[in-house]
mmCIF file of C-alpha atoms in Angstrom:
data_model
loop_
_atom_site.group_PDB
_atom_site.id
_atom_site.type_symbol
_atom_site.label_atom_id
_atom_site.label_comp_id
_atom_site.label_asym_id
_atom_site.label_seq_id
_atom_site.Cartn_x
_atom_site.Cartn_y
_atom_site.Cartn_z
ATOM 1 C CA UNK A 54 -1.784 -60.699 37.098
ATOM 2 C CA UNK A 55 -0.668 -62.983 33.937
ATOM 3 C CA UNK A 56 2.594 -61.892 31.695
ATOM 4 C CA UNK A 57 2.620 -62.441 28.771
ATOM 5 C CA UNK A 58 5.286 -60.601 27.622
ATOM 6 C CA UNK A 59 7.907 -61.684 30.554
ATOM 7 C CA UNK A 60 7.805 -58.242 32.162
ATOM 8 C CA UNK A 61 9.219 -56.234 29.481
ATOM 9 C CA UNK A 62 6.512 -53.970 29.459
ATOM 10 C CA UNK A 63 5.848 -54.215 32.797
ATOM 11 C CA UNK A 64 6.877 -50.717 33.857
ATOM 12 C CA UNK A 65 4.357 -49.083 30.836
ATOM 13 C CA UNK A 66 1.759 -50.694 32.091
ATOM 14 C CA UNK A 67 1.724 -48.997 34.914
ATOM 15 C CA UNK A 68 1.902 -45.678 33.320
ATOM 16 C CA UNK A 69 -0.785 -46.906 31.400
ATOM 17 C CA UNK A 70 -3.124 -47.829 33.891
ATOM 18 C CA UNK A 71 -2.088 -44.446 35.815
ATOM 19 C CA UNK A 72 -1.735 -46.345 38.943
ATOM 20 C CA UNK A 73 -5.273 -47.260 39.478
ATOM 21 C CA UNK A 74 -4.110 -50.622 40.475
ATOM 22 C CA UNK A 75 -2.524 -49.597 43.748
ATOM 23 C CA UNK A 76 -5.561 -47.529 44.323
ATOM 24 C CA UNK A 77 -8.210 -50.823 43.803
ATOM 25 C CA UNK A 78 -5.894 -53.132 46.316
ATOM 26 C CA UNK A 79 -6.265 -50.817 48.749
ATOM 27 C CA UNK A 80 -9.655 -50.333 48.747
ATOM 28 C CA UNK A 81 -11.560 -52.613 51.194
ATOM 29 C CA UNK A 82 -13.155 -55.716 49.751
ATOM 30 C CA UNK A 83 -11.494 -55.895 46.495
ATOM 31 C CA UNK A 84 -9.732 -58.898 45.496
ATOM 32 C CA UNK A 85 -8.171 -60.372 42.639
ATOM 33 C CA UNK A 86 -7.484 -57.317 40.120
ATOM 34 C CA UNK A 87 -6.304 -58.828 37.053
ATOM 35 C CA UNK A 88 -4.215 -57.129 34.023
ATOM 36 C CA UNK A 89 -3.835 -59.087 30.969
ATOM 37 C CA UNK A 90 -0.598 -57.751 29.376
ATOM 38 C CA UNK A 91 -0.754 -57.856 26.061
ATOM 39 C CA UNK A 92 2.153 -57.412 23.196
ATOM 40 C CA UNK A 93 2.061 -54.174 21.445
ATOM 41 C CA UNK A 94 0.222 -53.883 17.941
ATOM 42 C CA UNK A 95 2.521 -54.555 14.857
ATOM 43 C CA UNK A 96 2.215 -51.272 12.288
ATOM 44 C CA UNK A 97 2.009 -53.394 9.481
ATOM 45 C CA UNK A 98 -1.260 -55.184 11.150
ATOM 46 C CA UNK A 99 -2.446 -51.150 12.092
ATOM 47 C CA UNK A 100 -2.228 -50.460 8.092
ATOM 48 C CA UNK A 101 -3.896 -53.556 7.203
ATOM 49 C CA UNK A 102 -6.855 -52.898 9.314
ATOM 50 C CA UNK A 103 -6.929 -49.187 7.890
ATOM 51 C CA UNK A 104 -6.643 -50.152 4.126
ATOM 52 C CA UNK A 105 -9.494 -52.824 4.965
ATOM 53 C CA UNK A 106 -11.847 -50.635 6.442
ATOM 54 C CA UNK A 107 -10.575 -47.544 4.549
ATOM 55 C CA UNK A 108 -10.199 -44.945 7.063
ATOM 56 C CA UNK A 109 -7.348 -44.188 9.162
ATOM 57 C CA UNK A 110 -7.388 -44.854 12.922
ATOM 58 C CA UNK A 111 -6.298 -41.463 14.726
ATOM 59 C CA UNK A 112 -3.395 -40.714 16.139
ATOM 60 C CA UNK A 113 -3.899 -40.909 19.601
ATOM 61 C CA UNK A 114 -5.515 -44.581 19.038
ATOM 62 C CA UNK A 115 -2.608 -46.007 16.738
ATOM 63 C CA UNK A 116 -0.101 -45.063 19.247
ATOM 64 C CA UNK A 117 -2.541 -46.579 22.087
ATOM 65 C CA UNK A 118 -2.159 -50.144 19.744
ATOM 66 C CA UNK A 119 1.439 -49.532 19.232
ATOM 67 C CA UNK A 120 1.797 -49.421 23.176
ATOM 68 C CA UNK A 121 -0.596 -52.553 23.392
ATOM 69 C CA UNK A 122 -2.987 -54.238 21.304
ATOM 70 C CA UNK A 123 -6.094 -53.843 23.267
ATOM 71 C CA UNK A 124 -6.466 -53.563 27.286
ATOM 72 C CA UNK A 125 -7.756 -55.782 29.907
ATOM 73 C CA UNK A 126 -8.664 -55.637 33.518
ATOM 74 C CA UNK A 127 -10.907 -56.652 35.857
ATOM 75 C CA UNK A 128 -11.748 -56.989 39.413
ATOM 76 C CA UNK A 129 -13.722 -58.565 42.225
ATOM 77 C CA UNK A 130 -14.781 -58.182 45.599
ATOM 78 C CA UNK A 131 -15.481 -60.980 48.671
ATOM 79 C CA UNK A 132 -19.203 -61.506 49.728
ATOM 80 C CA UNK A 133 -19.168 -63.972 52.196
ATOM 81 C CA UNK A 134 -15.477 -64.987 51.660
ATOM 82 C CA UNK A 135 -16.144 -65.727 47.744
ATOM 83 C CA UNK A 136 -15.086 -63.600 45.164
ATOM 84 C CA UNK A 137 -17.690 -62.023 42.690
ATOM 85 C CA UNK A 138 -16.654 -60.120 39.914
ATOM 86 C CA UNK A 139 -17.193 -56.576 39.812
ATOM 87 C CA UNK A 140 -15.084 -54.146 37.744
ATOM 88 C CA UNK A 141 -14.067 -54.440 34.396
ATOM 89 C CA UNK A 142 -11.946 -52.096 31.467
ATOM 90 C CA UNK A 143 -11.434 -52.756 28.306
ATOM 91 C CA UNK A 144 -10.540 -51.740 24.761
ATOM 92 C CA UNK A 145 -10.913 -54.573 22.286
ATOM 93 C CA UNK A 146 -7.511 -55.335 20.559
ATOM 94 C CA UNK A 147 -6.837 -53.971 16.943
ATOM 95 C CA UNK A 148 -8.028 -57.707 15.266
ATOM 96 C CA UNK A 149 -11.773 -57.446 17.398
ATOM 97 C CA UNK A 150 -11.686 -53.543 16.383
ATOM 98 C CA UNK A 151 -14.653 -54.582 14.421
ATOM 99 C CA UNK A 152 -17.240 -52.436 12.261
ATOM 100 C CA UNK A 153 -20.754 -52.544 13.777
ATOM 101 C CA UNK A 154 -23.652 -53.031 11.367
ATOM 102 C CA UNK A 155 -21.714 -54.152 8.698
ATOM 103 C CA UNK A 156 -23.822 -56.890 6.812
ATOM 104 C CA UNK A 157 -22.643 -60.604 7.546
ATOM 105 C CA UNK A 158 -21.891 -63.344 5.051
ATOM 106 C CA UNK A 159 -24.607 -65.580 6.291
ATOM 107 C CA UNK A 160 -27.423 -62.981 6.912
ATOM 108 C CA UNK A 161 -30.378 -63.611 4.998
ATOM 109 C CA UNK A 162 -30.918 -61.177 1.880
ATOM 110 C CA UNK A 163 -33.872 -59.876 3.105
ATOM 111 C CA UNK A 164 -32.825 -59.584 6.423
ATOM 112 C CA UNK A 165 -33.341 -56.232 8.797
ATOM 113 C CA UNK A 166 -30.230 -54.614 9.350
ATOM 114 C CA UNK A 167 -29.008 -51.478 12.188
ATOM 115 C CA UNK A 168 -29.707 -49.213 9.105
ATOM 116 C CA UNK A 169 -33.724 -49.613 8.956
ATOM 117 C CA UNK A 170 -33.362 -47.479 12.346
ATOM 118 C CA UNK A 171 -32.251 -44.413 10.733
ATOM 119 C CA UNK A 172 -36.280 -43.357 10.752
ATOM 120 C CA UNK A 173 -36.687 -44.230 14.693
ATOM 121 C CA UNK A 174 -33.562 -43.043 16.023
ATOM 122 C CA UNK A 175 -33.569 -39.758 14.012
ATOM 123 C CA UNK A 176 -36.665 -38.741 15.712
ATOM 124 C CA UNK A 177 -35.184 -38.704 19.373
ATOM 125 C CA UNK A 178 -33.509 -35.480 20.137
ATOM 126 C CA UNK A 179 -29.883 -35.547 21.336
ATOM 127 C CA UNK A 180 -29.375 -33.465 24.518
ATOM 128 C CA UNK A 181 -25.757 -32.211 23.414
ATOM 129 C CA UNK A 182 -27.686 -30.998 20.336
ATOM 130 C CA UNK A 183 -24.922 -32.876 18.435
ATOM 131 C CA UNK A 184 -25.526 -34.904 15.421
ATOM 132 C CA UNK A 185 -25.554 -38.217 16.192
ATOM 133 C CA UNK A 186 -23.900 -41.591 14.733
ATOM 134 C CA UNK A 187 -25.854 -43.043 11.857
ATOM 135 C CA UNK A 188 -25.670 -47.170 10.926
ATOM 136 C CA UNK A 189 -25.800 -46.285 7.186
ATOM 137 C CA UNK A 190 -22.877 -45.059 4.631
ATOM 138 C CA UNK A 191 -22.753 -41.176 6.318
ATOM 139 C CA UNK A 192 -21.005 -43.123 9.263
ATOM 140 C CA UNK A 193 -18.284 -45.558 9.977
ATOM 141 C CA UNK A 194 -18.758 -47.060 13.704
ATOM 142 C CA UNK A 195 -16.766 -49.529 14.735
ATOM 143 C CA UNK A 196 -16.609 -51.270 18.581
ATOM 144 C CA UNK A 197 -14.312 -50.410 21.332
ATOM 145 C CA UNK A 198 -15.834 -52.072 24.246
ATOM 146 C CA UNK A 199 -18.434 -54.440 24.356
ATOM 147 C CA UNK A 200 -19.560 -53.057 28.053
ATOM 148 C CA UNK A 201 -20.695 -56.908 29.563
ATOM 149 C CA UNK A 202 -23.427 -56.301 27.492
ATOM 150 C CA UNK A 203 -24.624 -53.833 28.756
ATOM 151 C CA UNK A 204 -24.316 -51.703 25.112
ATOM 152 C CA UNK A 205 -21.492 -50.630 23.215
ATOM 153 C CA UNK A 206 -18.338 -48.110 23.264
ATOM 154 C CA UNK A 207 -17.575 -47.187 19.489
ATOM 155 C CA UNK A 208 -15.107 -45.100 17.815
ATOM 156 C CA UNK A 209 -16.978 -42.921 15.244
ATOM 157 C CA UNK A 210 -16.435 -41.719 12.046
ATOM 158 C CA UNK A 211 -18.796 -38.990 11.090
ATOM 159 C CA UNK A 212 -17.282 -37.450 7.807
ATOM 160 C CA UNK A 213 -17.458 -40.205 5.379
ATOM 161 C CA UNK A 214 -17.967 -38.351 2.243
ATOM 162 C CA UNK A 215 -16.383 -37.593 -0.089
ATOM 163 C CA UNK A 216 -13.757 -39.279 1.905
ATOM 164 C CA UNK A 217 -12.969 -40.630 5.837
ATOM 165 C CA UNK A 218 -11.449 -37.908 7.470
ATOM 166 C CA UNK A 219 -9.432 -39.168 10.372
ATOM 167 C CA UNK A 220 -11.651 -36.999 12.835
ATOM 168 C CA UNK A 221 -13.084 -39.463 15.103
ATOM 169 C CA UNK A 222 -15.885 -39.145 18.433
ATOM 170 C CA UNK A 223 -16.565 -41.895 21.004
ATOM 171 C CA UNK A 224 -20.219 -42.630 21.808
ATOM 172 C CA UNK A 225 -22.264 -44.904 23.553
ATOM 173 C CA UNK A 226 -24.668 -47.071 22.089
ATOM 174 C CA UNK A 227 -27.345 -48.144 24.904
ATOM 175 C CA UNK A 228 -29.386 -51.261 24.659
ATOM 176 C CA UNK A 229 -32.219 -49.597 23.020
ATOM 177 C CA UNK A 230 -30.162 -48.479 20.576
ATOM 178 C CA UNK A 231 -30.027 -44.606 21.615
ATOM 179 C CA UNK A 232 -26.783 -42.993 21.150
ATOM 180 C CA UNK A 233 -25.185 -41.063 24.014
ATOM 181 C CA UNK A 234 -22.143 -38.332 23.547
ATOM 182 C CA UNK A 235 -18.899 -39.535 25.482
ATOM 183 C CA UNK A 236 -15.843 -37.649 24.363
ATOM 184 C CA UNK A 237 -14.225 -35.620 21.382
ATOM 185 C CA UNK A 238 -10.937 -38.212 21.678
ATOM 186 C CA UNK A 239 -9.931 -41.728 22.380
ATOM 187 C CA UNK A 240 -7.240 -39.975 24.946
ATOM 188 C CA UNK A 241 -10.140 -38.253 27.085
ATOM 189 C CA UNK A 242 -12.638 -41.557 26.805
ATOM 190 C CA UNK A 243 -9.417 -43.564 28.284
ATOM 191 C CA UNK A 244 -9.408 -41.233 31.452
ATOM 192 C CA UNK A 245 -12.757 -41.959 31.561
ATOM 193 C CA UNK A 246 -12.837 -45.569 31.714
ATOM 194 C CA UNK A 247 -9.703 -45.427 34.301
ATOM 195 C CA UNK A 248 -10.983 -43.111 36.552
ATOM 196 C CA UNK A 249 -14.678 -45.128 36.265
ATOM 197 C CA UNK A 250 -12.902 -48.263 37.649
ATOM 198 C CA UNK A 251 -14.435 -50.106 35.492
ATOM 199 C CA UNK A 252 -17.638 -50.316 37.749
ATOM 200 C CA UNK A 253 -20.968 -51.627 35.890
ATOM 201 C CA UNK A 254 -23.103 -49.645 33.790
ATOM 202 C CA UNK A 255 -20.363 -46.494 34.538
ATOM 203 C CA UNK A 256 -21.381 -45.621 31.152
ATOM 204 C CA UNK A 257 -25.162 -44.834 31.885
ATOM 205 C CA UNK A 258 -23.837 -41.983 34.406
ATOM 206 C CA UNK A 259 -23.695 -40.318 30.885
ATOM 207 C CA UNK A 260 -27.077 -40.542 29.390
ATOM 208 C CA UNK A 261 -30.160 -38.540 30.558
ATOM 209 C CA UNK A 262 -31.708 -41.784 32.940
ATOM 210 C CA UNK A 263 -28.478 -42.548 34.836
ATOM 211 C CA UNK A 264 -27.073 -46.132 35.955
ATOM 212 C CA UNK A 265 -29.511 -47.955 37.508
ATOM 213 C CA UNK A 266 -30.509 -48.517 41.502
ATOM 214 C CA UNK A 267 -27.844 -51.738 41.430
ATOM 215 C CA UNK A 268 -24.717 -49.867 40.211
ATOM 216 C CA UNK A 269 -25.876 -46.503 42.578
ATOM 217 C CA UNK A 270 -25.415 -49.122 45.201
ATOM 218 C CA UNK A 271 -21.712 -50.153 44.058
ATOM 219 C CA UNK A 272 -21.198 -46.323 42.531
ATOM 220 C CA UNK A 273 -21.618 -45.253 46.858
ATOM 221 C CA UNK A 274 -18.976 -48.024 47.501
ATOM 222 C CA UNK A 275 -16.763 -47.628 45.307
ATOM 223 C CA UNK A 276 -16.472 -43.650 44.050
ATOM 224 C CA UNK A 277 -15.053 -43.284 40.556
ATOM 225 C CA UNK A 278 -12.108 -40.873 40.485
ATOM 226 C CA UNK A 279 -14.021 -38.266 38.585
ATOM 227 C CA UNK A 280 -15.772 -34.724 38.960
ATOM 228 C CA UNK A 281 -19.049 -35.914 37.797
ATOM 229 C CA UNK A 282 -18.621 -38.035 41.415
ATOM 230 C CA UNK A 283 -20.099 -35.211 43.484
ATOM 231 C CA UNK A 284 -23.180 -34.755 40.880
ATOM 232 C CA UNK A 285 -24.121 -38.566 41.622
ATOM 233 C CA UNK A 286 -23.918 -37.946 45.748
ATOM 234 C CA UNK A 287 -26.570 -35.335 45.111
ATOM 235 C CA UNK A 288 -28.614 -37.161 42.712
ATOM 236 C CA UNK A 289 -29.032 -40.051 45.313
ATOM 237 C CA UNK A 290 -32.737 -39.849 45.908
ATOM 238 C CA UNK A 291 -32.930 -40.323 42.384
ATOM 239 C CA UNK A 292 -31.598 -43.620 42.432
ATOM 240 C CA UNK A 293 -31.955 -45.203 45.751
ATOM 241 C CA UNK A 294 -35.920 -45.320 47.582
ATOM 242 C CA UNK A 295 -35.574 -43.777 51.013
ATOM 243 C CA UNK A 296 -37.860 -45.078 53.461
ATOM 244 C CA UNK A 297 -39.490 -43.177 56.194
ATOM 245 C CA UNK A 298 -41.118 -44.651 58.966
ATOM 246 C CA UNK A 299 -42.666 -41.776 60.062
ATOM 247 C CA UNK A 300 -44.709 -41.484 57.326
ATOM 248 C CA UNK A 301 -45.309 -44.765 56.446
ATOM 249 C CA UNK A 302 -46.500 -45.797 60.134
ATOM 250 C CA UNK A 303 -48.322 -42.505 60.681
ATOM 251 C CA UNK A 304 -51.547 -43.046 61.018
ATOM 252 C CA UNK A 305 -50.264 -46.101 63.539
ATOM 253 C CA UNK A 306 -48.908 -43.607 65.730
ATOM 254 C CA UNK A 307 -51.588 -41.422 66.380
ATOM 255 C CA UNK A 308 -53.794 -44.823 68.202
ATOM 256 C CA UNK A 309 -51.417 -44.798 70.594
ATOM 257 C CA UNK A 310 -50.773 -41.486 71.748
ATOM 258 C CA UNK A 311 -54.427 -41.003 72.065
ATOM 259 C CA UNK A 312 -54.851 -44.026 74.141
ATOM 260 C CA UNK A 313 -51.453 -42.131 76.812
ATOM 261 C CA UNK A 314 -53.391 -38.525 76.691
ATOM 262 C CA UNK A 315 -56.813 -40.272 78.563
ATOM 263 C CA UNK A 316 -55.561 -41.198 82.033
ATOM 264 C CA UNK A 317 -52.989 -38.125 82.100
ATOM 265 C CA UNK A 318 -55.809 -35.956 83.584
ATOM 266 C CA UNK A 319 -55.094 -32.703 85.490
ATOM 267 C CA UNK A 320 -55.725 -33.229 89.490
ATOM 268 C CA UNK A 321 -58.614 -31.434 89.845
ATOM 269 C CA UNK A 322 -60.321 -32.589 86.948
ATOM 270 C CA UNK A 323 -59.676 -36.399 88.520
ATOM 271 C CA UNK A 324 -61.086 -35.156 91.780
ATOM 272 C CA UNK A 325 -64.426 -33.495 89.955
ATOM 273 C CA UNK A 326 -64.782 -36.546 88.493
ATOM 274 C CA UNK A 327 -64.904 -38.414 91.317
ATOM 275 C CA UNK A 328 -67.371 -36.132 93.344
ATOM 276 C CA UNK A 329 -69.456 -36.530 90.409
ATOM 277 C CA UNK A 330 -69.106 -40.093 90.650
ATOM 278 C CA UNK A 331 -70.065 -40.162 94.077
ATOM 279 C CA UNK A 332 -73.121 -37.577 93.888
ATOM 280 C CA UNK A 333 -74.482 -40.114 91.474
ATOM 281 C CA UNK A 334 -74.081 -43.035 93.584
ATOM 282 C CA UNK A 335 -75.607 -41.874 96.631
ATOM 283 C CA UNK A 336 -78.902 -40.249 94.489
ATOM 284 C CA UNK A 337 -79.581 -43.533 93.365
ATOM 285 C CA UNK A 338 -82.905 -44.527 95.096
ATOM 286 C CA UNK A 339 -81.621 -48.365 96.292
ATOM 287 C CA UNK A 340 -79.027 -46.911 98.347
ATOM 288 C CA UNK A 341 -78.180 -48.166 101.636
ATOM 289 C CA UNK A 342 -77.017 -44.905 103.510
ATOM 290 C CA UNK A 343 -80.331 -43.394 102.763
ATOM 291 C CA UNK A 344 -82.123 -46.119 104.237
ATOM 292 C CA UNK A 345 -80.887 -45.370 107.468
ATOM 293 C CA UNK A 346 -81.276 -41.797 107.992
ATOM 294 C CA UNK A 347 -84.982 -42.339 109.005
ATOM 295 C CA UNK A 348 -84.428 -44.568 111.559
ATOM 296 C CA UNK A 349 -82.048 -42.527 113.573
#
């Protein structure tokens, strides 16, 4: 675990982490959890980023910076011996809390931008029938958590005009640009991510398609501390191709049991069958025992 600050907050950070440390050390196969401990925010740099981007951060956030600027922590697990990283949290620091789709000095002036979307992504329904983030002026997005690339975490600002109210929702923005509902507050998206672990795509469990067949696998491993856990036990066929051998190899069976049934002839059927065998024989015309009833 690197210290940066000497230990000094060493006792918050557990607090903060609500002792999901312990609970990954324990758990068989993981190795190396990191925590980057990180200084807490400065206020004056928390009301320079507000009077920059014109909005104020809410309160549960600002004291989240004001604890620490951002959060950090990963983990791994051994295959074969090796570790491979696995799990990973974080919340970018108050400096990378940066606006998404904001136009950049070297874009080109004609240049798409997020906001020629508004037509495509207005056309999807939302299944929490709420209204969703929009990459123009009516919303103010900015990025919490890159996700491994796997989308994007953003704190949301939905009432822009005629000013930024402070009320704030976290979504998640998928690859394809979809937005999915997370939670009303920072507070309850930070239980979230905890209880998660930090395991890959933990994010998808929340849209309508679910993580994919990869994370299921790690998901079964490694349960995130949540109630949603029992919904993703009973979703598994969903997720993970069963296969069955009996139906599959079927048709292979049947050959087989066919070829047992044939010889596994009642008695007396085997004994008509021989008598019938043997009627035939001796009618046959060339027959040697008929030959010599003449001559006696």
């Amino acid at each position: 675990m690197e210290d940066k600050a000497g230990g000094s907050i060493a006792p918050q950070l557990d607090k903060l982490t609500l002792g999901v440390t312990r609970v990954l050390e324990t758990s068989p196969g993981v190795a190396e959890v990191t925590l980057v401990e990180k200084e807490p925010a400065e206020r004056h740099t928390i009301i320079s980023w507000e009077q920059k981007n014109s909005c104020v951060l809410p309160e549960d956030l600002k004291n989240f910076y004001l604890m620490t600027d951002g959060f950090h922590m990963t983990w791994s697990v051994k295959i074969d011996d090796t570790p491979m990283p696995l799990g990973s949290m974080m919340i970018n620091s108050i400096s990378r809390l940066s606006r998404l789709g904001s136009s950049s000095l070297y874009a080109l002036p004609n240049a798409p931008t997020l906001a020629d979307l508004e037509d495509d992504t207005d056309e999807e329904g939302n299944e929490d029938k709420l209204e969703k983030p929009h990459f123009d002026s009516r919303s103010l997005i900015f990025e919490l958590d890159p996700c491994n690339g796997n989308g994007k975490v953003c704190l949301v600002y939905k009432n822009t005009k005629p000013v930024v109210t402070p009320d704030t929702e976290i979504w998640f923005l998928d690859r394809a640009l979809y937005w999915h509902f997370l939670t009303k507050t920072f507070t309850a998206y930070y239980r979230l991510l905890i209880t998660h672990l930090g395991l890959p795509q933990w994010q998808y469990a929340f849209t309508s398609y679910g993580v994919s067949p990869q994370a299921k696998q790690w998901f079964n491993m490694y349960k995130p501390i949540t109630i949603n856990t029992a919904l993703l036990s009973e979703e598994a066929d969903a997720f993970v191709n069963k296969l069955d051998p009996n139906k599959v190899f079927k048709s292979k069976n049947k050959t087989p049991v066919l070829k047992k049934k044939l010889p596994s002839q009642p008695a007396g059927s085997q004994k008509s069958h021989t008598s019938t065998t043997s009627s035939k024989a001796s009618s046959v015309p060339g027959n040697s025992s008929r030959k010599r009833d003449p001559q006696m």
